[in-house]
Amino acid sequence: MSALAHPLAPDERAVSARDLAWLIGSLLLVIAPHSMRAPWWLTALTLCLFAWRYSYALARVKLPSRWLVLGVAALAMLGVWIEYRTLFGRQPGILLLSLFAGLKLLETRSHRDAAVAAFLGYFLIITNFLYTQSMPTALLMCAALFSITTTLIGFSAPQRAPRANARTAALLLAHAAPAALVLFLLFPRVQGPLWGLPQDAYTGMTGLSETMSPGNLASLAQSDAIAFRAEFEAELPPPALRYWRGPVLWDFDGRTWSIGTGPLVEFEPPQGGRATYRYAVVLEAHNRHWLFALETAASLPERARMRFDGQLISTTPVRNRMRYQLTSVIAPEQAEESGGVLRRALRLPPRANPRTVELAGQMRAGAASDEEVLIRAIDFLKAGKYTYTLEPPLLGLHSVDEFLFSTKAGFCEHFASAFTFLMRAAGIPARVVTGYQGGELNPIDRVFTVRQSEAHAWVEVYLSNRGWVRVDPTGASVPGRIESGLARSVPAGEPLPLMMQQRLEWLRGVRYQWEALAHKWNLWVLGYSPERQRDLMSAIGMRDADWRALTASLFSILGLITLGLLAWSLRHLVRQDPVQKAWGAFCGKLAAQGVKRAPQEGPRDFALRAARTLPAAAWTILRIGALYIALRYGARARAKGVERLKRLVRGLRLA
Amino acid sequence: MIAGFIDRRPKLANWLYGFTPPERGTVVLVHRRVYIVPARLGWIFGATLAILLVGSINYALSLGFALTFLLTGMGLAGMVHTARNLARLAVSAGRAEPVFAGESAQFRLYLDGRAAFDRPAILARHLGSGAQLVVDIPSGALVEVVLAVPAERRGWLPLGRVMLETRFPLGLFRSWSYVEPDARCLVYPRPERSPLPPRGADTAAGALRSPVPGNDDFSALRGYQPSDSPRHVAWKAVARSDDMLTKQFTGEAAAELWLDWRLLPAALGLENRLSRLAGWVLAAEREGAQYGLRLPGVEIAPERGDTHRAACLQALALYQETTA
């Protein structure tokens, strides 16, 4: 029996040009987003492979020999290696995979090979999510999923019209949805990763870095990407207080400020303070340890520590979107800083920026206190007619001197760097703080959005009687920056990120709607984590649900869903034809009066005989007979007639 | 191996397959009789799901989980759909025209979808011979499947067990069911070409009674009957009138043509003698002769025409040697 060719076995069925066209179309949908990241020659090669295979199908000739295919594969791998110097990273790995999809097609003869290529297509869908899980990507991938499924159905039913196959695919996906939802919610989630990830797994994330040199904040500020979102419980802080503290930079080598090393400290909630804000932050992945807090953090999120300089540090790098609750307080009391820290806050590279050092000397001379030096420095910046620009001129060896005395144009990192240097040279401990300043409230969902374009750098100086005090030299010389944001502070004509541009007011409403939706998507779909699962379980009454409880409930619900589907599949089959049912009821009523239909008796003869036997109801009986014949054997008038037949039979009174 | 084990135990097979063959009338494939197992592609699909799941966990991809679980749900739904493609299908057998041994019996099966949906790609396979056909059953339609089963031996050929199988829609599962409808085909003996025996052969002696051929003496014209040989049509008479007329011959054709079992040597063996007789029946019919058939215990009076021919051939097909 098994020796016979089996016409349903996928090994036995040759791929037709139609199957191939569907398969290629589906694969193109899946790899389209990758092509934007791939080198052009790889995309072109993959397309050529598809076209090559399809031409074979049209010409109905034998496929190329295995050796030729292997040769192309080897060449492609060599090309990828030359491009990336490795084959195993995320990017080269995925590109090779999409290339192999094309190569697999070149040796696809039977439906079995084609089905394996379709499964590869399913797998390629997930590779897109490594780069972005946004709603548009999800929609495109839904289309790809639908297309691949239609393709697979086409393999099983080669004679069927593609439209019918697409309908079946839609039905299958609709039937899959309940089970998918239950699995999504209840499948026991574990915190990944299970093993080491490739070196380049987390590249391409934007954000602040451990260092700051002239120009790098300005380039970050041209990105529209969202840094984080915050939801405040009560009112928002006023614009002047919207300083989101990030990495604190201590060490300066004459050009670059860096974060340096520093101990983590035991967290102690600060005392006093002017105002308290409670909020939740949804931080985008940036592959670093630090978290952002408004001004001074007065609480510590889960799995986070605090550095000696007040910076919040996550125990693991933020590689996925992360949500944390936080309380902040404005200007609390400060403990006295240790001498070691203050000495570090005074350190300067030797022989750098002589003019600035000289200026600091002049400011210090004759000043009664540190505060007076500070005021003189701020006045100096205010009077200096400095320009705030996203395109700062390049700086040479003595970067601070050049900025302060000759170029006089820069972005916030130039101001912060120069001011900190000036303070240290004048003997006042100072440090650079990077983070974000500003943010935008979405009126739709009252979520506060902070973008990369709001990246900022400012200074904290240590005054012996007040502790660390924030000074924003950018704000001092370009006051509009803090009050009204980046867009109104840079000269007109400079390239601003699209979202910051003023003239697209009409786009704003659409954008707010879209971002509110995207935030919900992030929170509820993408942010469904082990913690959220625990919350959901306790919300429905399963406190402390471990994986066993989850698996048990999961399988019982899946069983119920399958039973439901089975019942559905029987529904169409068991249900009797309504016309036949009404006719059966009619025959039953007549039989109760002694007029039994003989098995060979047709409906017309039976109705005539019954009408003669029961003359009182003759008219109705004849109408029912005629209607039944019309519905059963006629070509037209379905739904209405069925209803009338039912009504007539129900209303038939014989006794 | 398992299949062989089951097939050697009919009672076990009947219990397992849910019916006792042969089944009369219309057979409805209730769920109890529809089996389903993952096909090889199903296992590959499962492996793909496992890889997707591990990848989703490793990279904490929410949409990866969503995709994996949607595909899992689709596998489940696909299983139900595959079973549905066969479930409640109504199978009935049609008439199979008699054939000669060595030819193929054309068994007709009617597959009645009885559903508001179509049932694509259903394989009907005759397990005994491997005769098979893939059909699509449109919604609410009745589809005829003709299975050409080789007929080796004369006599009644029962259809035997037929497997209906489908893998629609995804090919991940293989669902099948067995039916054994009460259908049989009459198989005539394999006809052997040989010259007709002489007319009026003496049945008693086995010697020739009269060498006179039966269609010499023209006696009258009668109305044409469709079974009449064209050589006996009175073409000249037809040319004169519009009626088709057939020349009738009297017959000391009384020297009738008897196709007699005893004309053949016993050494030939039972089957060969029956084959020779079947060949004679065909030849006699072709000549338009009146012929009768004599077998031990069976005698069919001389006659001609399709019905007569069929009766003779059936007698030959079903002849059982009673005496040892």
Short mmCIF file of N, CA, C and O in Angstrom, two decimals, chain A residues 554-633:
data_model
loop_
_atom_site.label_atom_id
_atom_site.label_comp_id
_atom_site.label_asym_id
_atom_site.label_seq_id
_atom_site.Cartn_x
_atom_site.Cartn_y
_atom_site.Cartn_z
N LEU A 554 -4.38 26.98 31.00
CA LEU A 554 -4.17 27.15 29.57
C LEU A 554 -4.71 25.96 28.79
O LEU A 554 -5.48 26.09 27.84
N PHE A 555 -4.35 24.75 29.26
CA PHE A 555 -4.76 23.57 28.50
C PHE A 555 -6.26 23.34 28.61
O PHE A 555 -6.89 22.91 27.65
N SER A 556 -6.84 23.65 29.78
CA SER A 556 -8.29 23.45 29.84
C SER A 556 -9.00 24.41 28.91
O SER A 556 -9.94 24.02 28.22
N ILE A 557 -8.54 25.66 28.84
CA ILE A 557 -9.22 26.61 27.95
C ILE A 557 -9.00 26.22 26.49
O ILE A 557 -9.92 26.26 25.68
N LEU A 558 -7.77 25.78 26.17
CA LEU A 558 -7.51 25.36 24.78
C LEU A 558 -8.40 24.18 24.41
O LEU A 558 -8.93 24.10 23.30
N GLY A 559 -8.58 23.26 25.37
CA GLY A 559 -9.47 22.12 25.12
C GLY A 559 -10.87 22.60 24.83
O GLY A 559 -11.52 22.14 23.88
N LEU A 560 -11.34 23.56 25.63
CA LEU A 560 -12.69 24.09 25.42
C LEU A 560 -12.81 24.74 24.05
O LEU A 560 -13.81 24.56 23.35
N ILE A 561 -11.76 25.47 23.66
CA ILE A 561 -11.79 26.14 22.36
C ILE A 561 -11.88 25.10 21.24
O ILE A 561 -12.66 25.24 20.30
N THR A 562 -11.08 24.03 21.36
CA THR A 562 -11.11 23.00 20.33
C THR A 562 -12.49 22.36 20.27
O THR A 562 -13.04 22.11 19.19
N LEU A 563 -13.09 22.10 21.45
CA LEU A 563 -14.44 21.54 21.47
C LEU A 563 -15.41 22.49 20.78
O LEU A 563 -16.28 22.07 20.01
N GLY A 564 -15.25 23.79 21.08
CA GLY A 564 -16.11 24.78 20.44
C GLY A 564 -15.99 24.74 18.93
O GLY A 564 -16.98 24.79 18.20
N LEU A 565 -14.73 24.61 18.46
CA LEU A 565 -14.51 24.55 17.01
C LEU A 565 -15.15 23.29 16.43
O LEU A 565 -15.74 23.32 15.35
N LEU A 566 -15.03 22.19 17.16
CA LEU A 566 -15.65 20.95 16.69
C LEU A 566 -17.15 21.12 16.58
O LEU A 566 -17.76 20.72 15.58
N ALA A 567 -17.73 21.74 17.61
CA ALA A 567 -19.17 21.97 17.58
C ALA A 567 -19.53 22.84 16.39
O ALA A 567 -20.51 22.59 15.69
N TRP A 568 -18.67 23.83 16.13
CA TRP A 568 -18.91 24.68 14.97
C TRP A 568 -18.88 23.87 13.69
O TRP A 568 -19.69 24.03 12.79
N SER A 569 -17.87 22.96 13.60
CA SER A 569 -17.73 22.20 12.36
C SER A 569 -18.93 21.29 12.16
O SER A 569 -19.27 20.94 11.04
N LEU A 570 -19.57 20.88 13.26
CA LEU A 570 -20.75 20.01 13.12
C LEU A 570 -22.01 20.81 12.82
O LEU A 570 -22.94 20.30 12.23
N ARG A 571 -21.99 22.08 13.25
CA ARG A 571 -23.18 22.91 13.16
C ARG A 571 -23.77 22.91 11.75
O ARG A 571 -24.94 22.64 11.56
N HIS A 572 -22.89 23.17 10.78
CA HIS A 572 -23.37 23.26 9.41
C HIS A 572 -23.93 21.93 8.92
O HIS A 572 -24.71 21.88 8.00
N LEU A 573 -23.45 20.86 9.55
CA LEU A 573 -23.76 19.55 9.03
C LEU A 573 -25.04 19.00 9.61
O LEU A 573 -25.84 18.39 8.94
N VAL A 574 -25.23 19.25 10.92
CA VAL A 574 -26.36 18.63 11.59
C VAL A 574 -27.64 19.40 11.28
O VAL A 574 -28.71 18.82 11.18
N ARG A 575 -27.49 20.70 11.11
CA ARG A 575 -28.69 21.51 10.92
C ARG A 575 -29.46 21.05 9.69
O ARG A 575 -28.92 20.91 8.60
N GLN A 576 -30.74 20.86 9.92
CA GLN A 576 -31.57 20.41 8.81
C GLN A 576 -31.97 21.59 7.94
O GLN A 576 -32.04 22.72 8.40
N ASP A 577 -32.21 21.26 6.72
CA ASP A 577 -32.71 22.26 5.79
C ASP A 577 -34.04 22.79 6.31
O ASP A 577 -34.95 22.02 6.62
N PRO A 578 -34.18 24.13 6.47
CA PRO A 578 -35.42 24.68 7.06
C PRO A 578 -36.66 24.31 6.26
O PRO A 578 -37.73 24.10 6.84
N VAL A 579 -36.52 24.24 4.93
CA VAL A 579 -37.67 23.88 4.09
C VAL A 579 -38.13 22.47 4.42
O VAL A 579 -39.31 22.19 4.64
N GLN A 580 -37.12 21.58 4.51
CA GLN A 580 -37.42 20.18 4.79
C GLN A 580 -38.05 20.04 6.18
O GLN A 580 -38.96 19.25 6.38
N LYS A 581 -37.55 20.88 7.11
CA LYS A 581 -38.04 20.81 8.48
C LYS A 581 -39.52 21.22 8.53
O LYS A 581 -40.35 20.56 9.16
N ALA A 582 -39.83 22.32 7.82
CA ALA A 582 -41.21 22.81 7.80
C ALA A 582 -42.12 21.77 7.15
O ALA A 582 -43.22 21.49 7.63
N TRP A 583 -41.61 21.17 6.09
CA TRP A 583 -42.40 20.15 5.38
C TRP A 583 -42.63 18.96 6.31
O TRP A 583 -43.74 18.40 6.36
N GLY A 584 -41.62 18.58 7.07
CA GLY A 584 -41.76 17.47 8.02
C GLY A 584 -42.83 17.80 9.05
O GLY A 584 -43.67 16.95 9.37
N ALA A 585 -42.85 19.05 9.54
CA ALA A 585 -43.84 19.45 10.53
C ALA A 585 -45.25 19.38 9.92
O ALA A 585 -46.21 18.91 10.56
N PHE A 586 -45.33 19.80 8.67
CA PHE A 586 -46.61 19.77 7.95
C PHE A 586 -47.13 18.34 7.83
O PHE A 586 -48.28 18.04 8.13
N CYS A 587 -46.21 17.43 7.39
CA CYS A 587 -46.60 16.03 7.24
C CYS A 587 -47.02 15.46 8.59
O CYS A 587 -47.96 14.67 8.67
N GLY A 588 -46.31 15.87 9.66
CA GLY A 588 -46.64 15.39 11.00
C GLY A 588 -48.05 15.81 11.40
O GLY A 588 -48.84 15.01 11.92
N LYS A 589 -48.39 17.08 11.11
CA LYS A 589 -49.71 17.59 11.48
C LYS A 589 -50.81 16.82 10.75
O LYS A 589 -51.84 16.47 11.32
N LEU A 590 -50.55 16.56 9.46
CA LEU A 590 -51.55 15.85 8.67
C LEU A 590 -51.65 14.40 9.14
O LEU A 590 -52.75 13.83 9.20
N ALA A 591 -50.50 13.80 9.48
CA ALA A 591 -50.51 12.41 9.92
C ALA A 591 -51.33 12.27 11.20
O ALA A 591 -52.02 11.27 11.40
N ALA A 592 -51.27 13.32 12.05
CA ALA A 592 -52.05 13.28 13.28
C ALA A 592 -53.54 13.24 12.97
O ALA A 592 -54.34 12.75 13.77
N GLN A 593 -53.92 13.74 11.80
CA GLN A 593 -55.33 13.70 11.37
C GLN A 593 -55.63 12.45 10.55
O GLN A 593 -56.70 12.33 9.99
N GLY A 594 -54.67 11.57 10.46
CA GLY A 594 -54.89 10.32 9.74
C GLY A 594 -54.52 10.38 8.28
O GLY A 594 -54.74 9.42 7.55
N VAL A 595 -53.98 11.49 7.81
CA VAL A 595 -53.55 11.56 6.41
C VAL A 595 -52.04 11.33 6.38
O VAL A 595 -51.26 12.26 6.54
N LYS A 596 -51.65 10.10 6.21
CA LYS A 596 -50.23 9.78 6.22
C LYS A 596 -49.70 9.78 4.80
O LYS A 596 -50.35 9.28 3.88
N ARG A 597 -48.51 10.37 4.64
CA ARG A 597 -47.91 10.40 3.31
C ARG A 597 -47.26 9.06 3.03
O ARG A 597 -46.48 8.55 3.86
N ALA A 598 -47.61 8.48 1.89
CA ALA A 598 -46.96 7.22 1.50
C ALA A 598 -45.55 7.55 1.02
O ALA A 598 -45.33 8.63 0.46
N PRO A 599 -44.57 6.64 1.23
CA PRO A 599 -43.17 6.96 0.89
C PRO A 599 -42.99 7.35 -0.56
O PRO A 599 -42.14 8.19 -0.89
N GLN A 600 -43.78 6.77 -1.45
CA GLN A 600 -43.57 7.06 -2.87
C GLN A 600 -44.40 8.25 -3.34
O GLN A 600 -44.34 8.65 -4.48
N GLU A 601 -45.19 8.81 -2.42
CA GLU A 601 -46.12 9.88 -2.80
C GLU A 601 -45.39 11.22 -2.93
O GLU A 601 -44.72 11.65 -2.00
N GLY A 602 -45.52 11.85 -4.05
CA GLY A 602 -44.88 13.14 -4.27
C GLY A 602 -45.63 14.24 -3.54
O GLY A 602 -46.78 14.06 -3.15
N PRO A 603 -45.00 15.42 -3.37
CA PRO A 603 -45.64 16.49 -2.60
C PRO A 603 -46.95 16.97 -3.21
O PRO A 603 -47.88 17.30 -2.49
N ARG A 604 -47.03 16.99 -4.55
CA ARG A 604 -48.24 17.54 -5.16
C ARG A 604 -49.43 16.59 -4.94
O ARG A 604 -50.49 17.01 -4.50
N ASP A 605 -49.16 15.31 -5.20
CA ASP A 605 -50.24 14.33 -5.02
C ASP A 605 -50.69 14.30 -3.57
O ASP A 605 -51.89 14.25 -3.28
N PHE A 606 -49.71 14.36 -2.67
CA PHE A 606 -50.04 14.29 -1.25
C PHE A 606 -50.88 15.49 -0.83
O PHE A 606 -51.89 15.34 -0.14
N ALA A 607 -50.47 16.69 -1.30
CA ALA A 607 -51.22 17.89 -0.93
C ALA A 607 -52.64 17.82 -1.48
O ALA A 607 -53.61 18.17 -0.78
N LEU A 608 -52.78 17.33 -2.71
CA LEU A 608 -54.12 17.22 -3.31
C LEU A 608 -54.99 16.26 -2.51
O LEU A 608 -56.15 16.55 -2.20
N ARG A 609 -54.40 15.11 -2.16
CA ARG A 609 -55.16 14.11 -1.42
C ARG A 609 -55.56 14.67 -0.05
O ARG A 609 -56.71 14.53 0.38
N ALA A 610 -54.59 15.34 0.60
CA ALA A 610 -54.89 15.88 1.92
C ALA A 610 -55.96 16.95 1.84
O ALA A 610 -56.84 17.03 2.69
N ALA A 611 -55.90 17.78 0.78
CA ALA A 611 -56.88 18.84 0.63
C ALA A 611 -58.27 18.24 0.44
O ALA A 611 -59.27 18.77 0.95
N ARG A 612 -58.34 17.14 -0.30
CA ARG A 612 -59.65 16.50 -0.50
C ARG A 612 -60.16 15.89 0.81
O ARG A 612 -61.34 15.96 1.09
N THR A 613 -59.22 15.31 1.59
CA THR A 613 -59.65 14.67 2.83
C THR A 613 -60.04 15.70 3.88
O THR A 613 -60.95 15.48 4.67
N LEU A 614 -59.34 16.82 3.91
CA LEU A 614 -59.62 17.85 4.93
C LEU A 614 -60.03 19.13 4.22
O LEU A 614 -59.23 20.07 4.11
N PRO A 615 -61.26 19.20 3.72
CA PRO A 615 -61.65 20.36 2.90
C PRO A 615 -61.61 21.68 3.68
O PRO A 615 -61.45 22.73 3.07
N ALA A 616 -61.72 21.60 5.01
CA ALA A 616 -61.73 22.85 5.78
C ALA A 616 -60.43 23.63 5.60
O ALA A 616 -60.42 24.86 5.53
N ALA A 617 -59.34 22.88 5.55
CA ALA A 617 -58.03 23.55 5.45
C ALA A 617 -57.44 23.41 4.05
O ALA A 617 -56.24 23.62 3.85
N ALA A 618 -58.28 23.07 3.10
CA ALA A 618 -57.79 22.73 1.76
C ALA A 618 -56.92 23.84 1.17
O ALA A 618 -55.83 23.57 0.62
N TRP A 619 -57.39 25.06 1.32
CA TRP A 619 -56.68 26.19 0.70
C TRP A 619 -55.25 26.30 1.23
O TRP A 619 -54.28 26.36 0.47
N THR A 620 -55.09 26.24 2.56
CA THR A 620 -53.76 26.35 3.16
C THR A 620 -52.90 25.17 2.76
O THR A 620 -51.70 25.31 2.44
N ILE A 621 -53.49 23.99 2.79
CA ILE A 621 -52.71 22.79 2.46
C ILE A 621 -52.16 22.90 1.05
O ILE A 621 -50.99 22.63 0.78
N LEU A 622 -53.01 23.34 0.12
CA LEU A 622 -52.56 23.46 -1.27
C LEU A 622 -51.47 24.52 -1.40
O LEU A 622 -50.50 24.34 -2.14
N ARG A 623 -51.63 25.61 -0.67
CA ARG A 623 -50.59 26.67 -0.74
C ARG A 623 -49.26 26.16 -0.21
O ARG A 623 -48.20 26.42 -0.78
N ILE A 624 -49.34 25.42 0.91
CA ILE A 624 -48.11 24.88 1.48
C ILE A 624 -47.45 23.93 0.48
O ILE A 624 -46.24 23.98 0.24
N GLY A 625 -48.28 23.09 -0.15
CA GLY A 625 -47.73 22.14 -1.12
C GLY A 625 -47.05 22.87 -2.26
O GLY A 625 -45.92 22.55 -2.64
N ALA A 626 -47.72 23.89 -2.80
CA ALA A 626 -47.16 24.61 -3.94
C ALA A 626 -45.87 25.33 -3.55
O ALA A 626 -44.87 25.31 -4.29
N LEU A 627 -45.87 25.94 -2.34
CA LEU A 627 -44.71 26.68 -1.88
C LEU A 627 -43.52 25.72 -1.66
O LEU A 627 -42.37 26.01 -2.02
N TYR A 628 -43.84 24.55 -1.08
CA TYR A 628 -42.78 23.59 -0.83
C TYR A 628 -42.14 23.15 -2.15
O TYR A 628 -40.92 23.09 -2.27
N ILE A 629 -42.99 22.91 -3.14
CA ILE A 629 -42.46 22.47 -4.44
C ILE A 629 -41.58 23.57 -5.03
O ILE A 629 -40.48 23.32 -5.53
N ALA A 630 -42.08 24.82 -4.92
CA ALA A 630 -41.31 25.93 -5.49
C ALA A 630 -39.96 26.07 -4.79
O ALA A 630 -38.93 26.29 -5.44
N LEU A 631 -39.97 25.92 -3.46
CA LEU A 631 -38.72 26.11 -2.71
C LEU A 631 -37.77 24.94 -2.91
O LEU A 631 -36.55 25.11 -2.97
N ARG A 632 -38.33 23.76 -2.98
CA ARG A 632 -37.49 22.56 -3.03
C ARG A 632 -36.92 22.38 -4.43
O ARG A 632 -35.77 22.02 -4.58
N TYR A 633 -37.72 22.65 -5.43
CA TYR A 633 -37.28 22.33 -6.79
C TYR A 633 -37.11 23.56 -7.67
O TYR A 633 -36.58 23.46 -8.76
#
